[in-house]
Amino acid sequence: MAAVKTGDLDIVNGYLTIRSGKGAKDRVVPISSRVCGLIKTYLLMVRPAMSRGKETGYLVLNRWGTKMTPTAVWAVVKKAAKEAKIRKNVTTHTFRHTCATHMLKNGAPIRHIQEMLGHASLESTQIYTRVTINDLKEIHARYHPGESV
């Protein structure tokens, strides 16, 4: 998030270009219309006041109107998790992992998830796929030969 520039966004078409992401490669990822709307509101109503007349080109600014550092983004995530009373260790990477896991659970093809995450190999993406005991019970109930008797 700290490296995203306003020029990397295409709110009209709903995508973000991630520059020098995984493997130092650029990639394009979709953004939902809801998130595009929130970003548009931020760009029109919040960011101008935060920039204090200085234009850095970065999307996320700190209170001084300059680029927010990765450490500052991490601190915001930690604070939000604490305020939400989430006891697990939440990091910026948690969002990436959770998104990939939910997309897979909702039926997204793992190959598409691989592209969105910017992984060169499918093996890297498979690490993100968390199988829960509920998943195992569902598969067991659906496919185990003894369940259909």
PDB file of C-alpha atoms in Angstrom:
ATOM      1  CA  MET A   1       0.000   0.000   0.000  1.00  0.00           C
ATOM      2  CA  ALA A   2       2.769   2.428   0.825  1.00  0.00           C
ATOM      3  CA  ALA A   3       4.179   2.263  -2.716  1.00  0.00           C
ATOM      4  CA  VAL A   4       0.859   2.704  -4.574  1.00  0.00           C
ATOM      5  CA  LYS A   5       0.688   5.908  -6.587  1.00  0.00           C
ATOM      6  CA  THR A   6      -2.508   7.616  -7.670  1.00  0.00           C
ATOM      7  CA  GLY A   7      -1.504   7.014 -11.293  1.00  0.00           C
ATOM      8  CA  ASP A   8      -1.496   3.268 -10.648  1.00  0.00           C
ATOM      9  CA  LEU A   9      -5.267   3.355 -10.114  1.00  0.00           C
ATOM     10  CA  ASP A  10      -7.927   3.110 -12.777  1.00  0.00           C
ATOM     11  CA  ILE A  11     -11.123   3.737 -10.839  1.00  0.00           C
ATOM     12  CA  VAL A  12     -13.261   3.926 -13.989  1.00  0.00           C
ATOM     13  CA  ASN A  13     -12.309   0.411 -15.124  1.00  0.00           C
ATOM     14  CA  GLY A  14     -11.717  -0.995 -11.642  1.00  0.00           C
ATOM     15  CA  TYR A  15      -8.096  -2.040 -11.527  1.00  0.00           C
ATOM     16  CA  LEU A  16      -4.785  -1.281  -9.862  1.00  0.00           C
ATOM     17  CA  THR A  17      -1.333  -1.715 -11.350  1.00  0.00           C
ATOM     18  CA  ILE A  18       1.070  -3.051  -8.764  1.00  0.00           C
ATOM     19  CA  ARG A  19       4.564  -1.958  -9.705  1.00  0.00           C
ATOM     20  CA  SER A  20       7.577  -4.120  -8.912  1.00  0.00           C
ATOM     21  CA  GLY A  21       5.530  -6.561  -6.876  1.00  0.00           C
ATOM     22  CA  LYS A  22       6.455 -10.182  -6.259  1.00  0.00           C
ATOM     23  CA  GLY A  23       9.496 -11.091  -8.334  1.00  0.00           C
ATOM     24  CA  ALA A  24      10.005  -7.384  -9.168  1.00  0.00           C
ATOM     25  CA  LYS A  25       7.280  -7.673 -11.814  1.00  0.00           C
ATOM     26  CA  ASP A  26       4.350  -5.370 -12.498  1.00  0.00           C
ATOM     27  CA  ARG A  27       0.865  -6.846 -12.452  1.00  0.00           C
ATOM     28  CA  VAL A  28      -2.700  -5.616 -12.763  1.00  0.00           C
ATOM     29  CA  VAL A  29      -5.311  -6.629 -10.194  1.00  0.00           C
ATOM     30  CA  PRO A  30      -9.037  -5.902 -10.101  1.00  0.00           C
ATOM     31  CA  ILE A  31     -10.627  -3.574  -7.548  1.00  0.00           C
ATOM     32  CA  SER A  32     -14.296  -3.948  -6.626  1.00  0.00           C
ATOM     33  CA  SER A  33     -16.720  -1.142  -7.461  1.00  0.00           C
ATOM     34  CA  ARG A  34     -17.288  -0.661  -3.713  1.00  0.00           C
ATOM     35  CA  VAL A  35     -13.572  -0.132  -3.073  1.00  0.00           C
ATOM     36  CA  CYS A  36     -13.326   2.142  -6.136  1.00  0.00           C
ATOM     37  CA  GLY A  37     -16.097   4.271  -4.635  1.00  0.00           C
ATOM     38  CA  LEU A  38     -14.293   4.481  -1.298  1.00  0.00           C
ATOM     39  CA  ILE A  39     -11.021   5.418  -3.001  1.00  0.00           C
ATOM     40  CA  LYS A  40     -12.796   8.065  -5.076  1.00  0.00           C
ATOM     41  CA  THR A  41     -14.288   9.594  -1.919  1.00  0.00           C
ATOM     42  CA  TYR A  42     -10.855   9.545  -0.273  1.00  0.00           C
ATOM     43  CA  LEU A  43      -9.237  11.184  -3.319  1.00  0.00           C
ATOM     44  CA  LEU A  44     -11.885  13.911  -3.536  1.00  0.00           C
ATOM     45  CA  MET A  45     -12.577  14.655   0.116  1.00  0.00           C
ATOM     46  CA  VAL A  46      -9.764  13.445   2.367  1.00  0.00           C
ATOM     47  CA  ARG A  47      -6.487  13.329   0.480  1.00  0.00           C
ATOM     48  CA  PRO A  48      -6.493  16.990  -0.681  1.00  0.00           C
ATOM     49  CA  ALA A  49      -6.540  18.171   2.939  1.00  0.00           C
ATOM     50  CA  MET A  50      -3.868  15.647   3.898  1.00  0.00           C
ATOM     51  CA  SER A  51      -1.531  16.621   1.056  1.00  0.00           C
ATOM     52  CA  ARG A  52      -1.300  20.211   2.364  1.00  0.00           C
ATOM     53  CA  GLY A  53      -0.676  21.483  -1.129  1.00  0.00           C
ATOM     54  CA  LYS A  54       2.264  19.131  -1.699  1.00  0.00           C
ATOM     55  CA  GLU A  55       1.789  16.537  -4.418  1.00  0.00           C
ATOM     56  CA  THR A  56       3.795  13.372  -3.861  1.00  0.00           C
ATOM     57  CA  GLY A  57       1.851  11.159  -6.235  1.00  0.00           C
ATOM     58  CA  TYR A  58       1.390   8.508  -3.555  1.00  0.00           C
ATOM     59  CA  LEU A  59      -2.098   7.311  -2.708  1.00  0.00           C
ATOM     60  CA  VAL A  60      -1.722   6.892   1.045  1.00  0.00           C
ATOM     61  CA  LEU A  61      -0.329   9.879   2.913  1.00  0.00           C
ATOM     62  CA  ASN A  62       0.723  10.417   6.494  1.00  0.00           C
ATOM     63  CA  ARG A  63      -0.354  13.337   8.677  1.00  0.00           C
ATOM     64  CA  TRP A  64       2.423  15.497   7.205  1.00  0.00           C
ATOM     65  CA  GLY A  65       1.163  14.977   3.665  1.00  0.00           C
ATOM     66  CA  THR A  66       4.050  12.787   2.576  1.00  0.00           C
ATOM     67  CA  LYS A  67       4.325   9.134   1.576  1.00  0.00           C
ATOM     68  CA  MET A  68       3.330   6.745   4.323  1.00  0.00           C
ATOM     69  CA  THR A  69       6.086   4.259   5.103  1.00  0.00           C
ATOM     70  CA  PRO A  70       5.501   0.498   5.183  1.00  0.00           C
ATOM     71  CA  THR A  71       6.135   0.612   8.947  1.00  0.00           C
ATOM     72  CA  ALA A  72       3.428   3.255   9.372  1.00  0.00           C
ATOM     73  CA  VAL A  73       0.955   1.171   7.343  1.00  0.00           C
ATOM     74  CA  TRP A  74       1.835  -1.806   9.557  1.00  0.00           C
ATOM     75  CA  ALA A  75       1.179   0.307  12.679  1.00  0.00           C
ATOM     76  CA  VAL A  76      -2.255   1.354  11.362  1.00  0.00           C
ATOM     77  CA  VAL A  77      -3.154  -2.302  10.760  1.00  0.00           C
ATOM     78  CA  LYS A  78      -1.965  -3.269  14.261  1.00  0.00           C
ATOM     79  CA  LYS A  79      -3.984  -0.465  15.847  1.00  0.00           C
ATOM     80  CA  ALA A  80      -7.133  -1.360  13.887  1.00  0.00           C
ATOM     81  CA  ALA A  81      -6.806  -5.031  14.877  1.00  0.00           C
ATOM     82  CA  LYS A  82      -6.407  -4.065  18.520  1.00  0.00           C
ATOM     83  CA  GLU A  83      -9.444  -1.755  18.394  1.00  0.00           C
ATOM     84  CA  ALA A  84     -11.449  -4.559  16.763  1.00  0.00           C
ATOM     85  CA  LYS A  85     -10.371  -6.822  19.642  1.00  0.00           C
ATOM     86  CA  ILE A  86      -8.718  -9.296  17.296  1.00  0.00           C
ATOM     87  CA  ARG A  87      -6.323 -11.333  19.400  1.00  0.00           C
ATOM     88  CA  LYS A  88      -4.452 -13.029  16.575  1.00  0.00           C
ATOM     89  CA  ASN A  89      -1.319 -11.450  15.176  1.00  0.00           C
ATOM     90  CA  VAL A  90      -2.646  -9.361  12.272  1.00  0.00           C
ATOM     91  CA  THR A  91      -0.238  -7.928   9.714  1.00  0.00           C
ATOM     92  CA  THR A  92      -0.631  -6.417   6.270  1.00  0.00           C
ATOM     93  CA  HIS A  93       0.258  -9.862   4.905  1.00  0.00           C
ATOM     94  CA  THR A  94      -2.742 -11.294   6.797  1.00  0.00           C
ATOM     95  CA  PHE A  95      -5.069  -9.456   4.395  1.00  0.00           C
ATOM     96  CA  ARG A  96      -3.338 -11.016   1.395  1.00  0.00           C
ATOM     97  CA  HIS A  97      -3.499 -14.500   2.908  1.00  0.00           C
ATOM     98  CA  THR A  98      -7.115 -14.120   4.023  1.00  0.00           C
ATOM     99  CA  CYS A  99      -8.239 -12.782   0.647  1.00  0.00           C
ATOM    100  CA  ALA A 100      -6.602 -15.680  -1.207  1.00  0.00           C
ATOM    101  CA  THR A 101      -8.069 -18.221   1.213  1.00  0.00           C
ATOM    102  CA  HIS A 102     -11.609 -16.808   0.950  1.00  0.00           C
ATOM    103  CA  MET A 103     -11.447 -16.542  -2.840  1.00  0.00           C
ATOM    104  CA  LEU A 104     -10.375 -20.170  -3.088  1.00  0.00           C
ATOM    105  CA  LYS A 105     -13.070 -21.262  -0.626  1.00  0.00           C
ATOM    106  CA  ASN A 106     -15.662 -19.365  -2.699  1.00  0.00           C
ATOM    107  CA  GLY A 107     -14.647 -21.268  -5.821  1.00  0.00           C
ATOM    108  CA  ALA A 108     -12.053 -19.056  -7.521  1.00  0.00           C
ATOM    109  CA  PRO A 109      -9.614 -21.103  -9.607  1.00  0.00           C
ATOM    110  CA  ILE A 110      -6.224 -21.328  -7.911  1.00  0.00           C
ATOM    111  CA  ARG A 111      -4.515 -20.294 -11.180  1.00  0.00           C
ATOM    112  CA  HIS A 112      -6.364 -16.947 -11.093  1.00  0.00           C
ATOM    113  CA  ILE A 113      -5.431 -16.451  -7.452  1.00  0.00           C
ATOM    114  CA  GLN A 114      -1.818 -17.155  -8.399  1.00  0.00           C
ATOM    115  CA  GLU A 115      -1.951 -14.339 -10.975  1.00  0.00           C
ATOM    116  CA  MET A 116      -3.515 -11.877  -8.538  1.00  0.00           C
ATOM    117  CA  LEU A 117      -0.897 -12.650  -5.908  1.00  0.00           C
ATOM    118  CA  GLY A 118       1.912 -12.394  -8.447  1.00  0.00           C
ATOM    119  CA  HIS A 119       3.376 -15.806  -7.696  1.00  0.00           C
ATOM    120  CA  ALA A 120       5.692 -17.326 -10.285  1.00  0.00           C
ATOM    121  CA  SER A 121       4.876 -20.867  -9.176  1.00  0.00           C
ATOM    122  CA  LEU A 122       1.621 -22.501  -8.203  1.00  0.00           C
ATOM    123  CA  GLU A 123       3.382 -24.078  -5.217  1.00  0.00           C
ATOM    124  CA  SER A 124       3.748 -20.617  -3.660  1.00  0.00           C
ATOM    125  CA  THR A 125       0.009 -20.044  -4.007  1.00  0.00           C
ATOM    126  CA  GLN A 126      -0.866 -23.405  -2.485  1.00  0.00           C
ATOM    127  CA  ILE A 127       0.704 -22.250   0.781  1.00  0.00           C
ATOM    128  CA  TYR A 128      -2.151 -19.747   1.017  1.00  0.00           C
ATOM    129  CA  THR A 129      -4.802 -22.428   0.803  1.00  0.00           C
ATOM    130  CA  ARG A 130      -5.843 -23.271   4.301  1.00  0.00           C
ATOM    131  CA  VAL A 131      -7.923 -26.395   4.773  1.00  0.00           C
ATOM    132  CA  THR A 132     -10.065 -26.283   7.910  1.00  0.00           C
ATOM    133  CA  ILE A 133     -11.642 -29.175   9.782  1.00  0.00           C
ATOM    134  CA  ASN A 134     -15.026 -27.950   8.498  1.00  0.00           C
ATOM    135  CA  ASP A 135     -13.715 -28.230   4.933  1.00  0.00           C
ATOM    136  CA  LEU A 136     -12.543 -31.771   5.627  1.00  0.00           C
ATOM    137  CA  LYS A 137     -15.882 -32.742   7.189  1.00  0.00           C
ATOM    138  CA  GLU A 138     -17.786 -31.353   4.190  1.00  0.00           C
ATOM    139  CA  ILE A 139     -15.589 -33.228   1.711  1.00  0.00           C
ATOM    140  CA  HIS A 140     -15.826 -36.378   3.814  1.00  0.00           C
ATOM    141  CA  ALA A 141     -19.629 -36.162   3.928  1.00  0.00           C
ATOM    142  CA  ARG A 142     -19.844 -35.515   0.197  1.00  0.00           C
ATOM    143  CA  TYR A 143     -17.375 -38.090  -1.127  1.00  0.00           C
ATOM    144  CA  HIS A 144     -16.729 -40.824   1.442  1.00  0.00           C
ATOM    145  CA  PRO A 145     -18.354 -44.072   0.258  1.00  0.00           C
ATOM    146  CA  GLY A 146     -19.634 -44.884   3.738  1.00  0.00           C
ATOM    147  CA  GLU A 147     -21.601 -41.631   3.932  1.00  0.00           C
ATOM    148  CA  SER A 148     -23.957 -42.560   1.087  1.00  0.00           C
ATOM    149  CA  VAL A 149     -25.037 -45.877   2.611  1.00  0.00           C
TER     150      VAL A 149
END
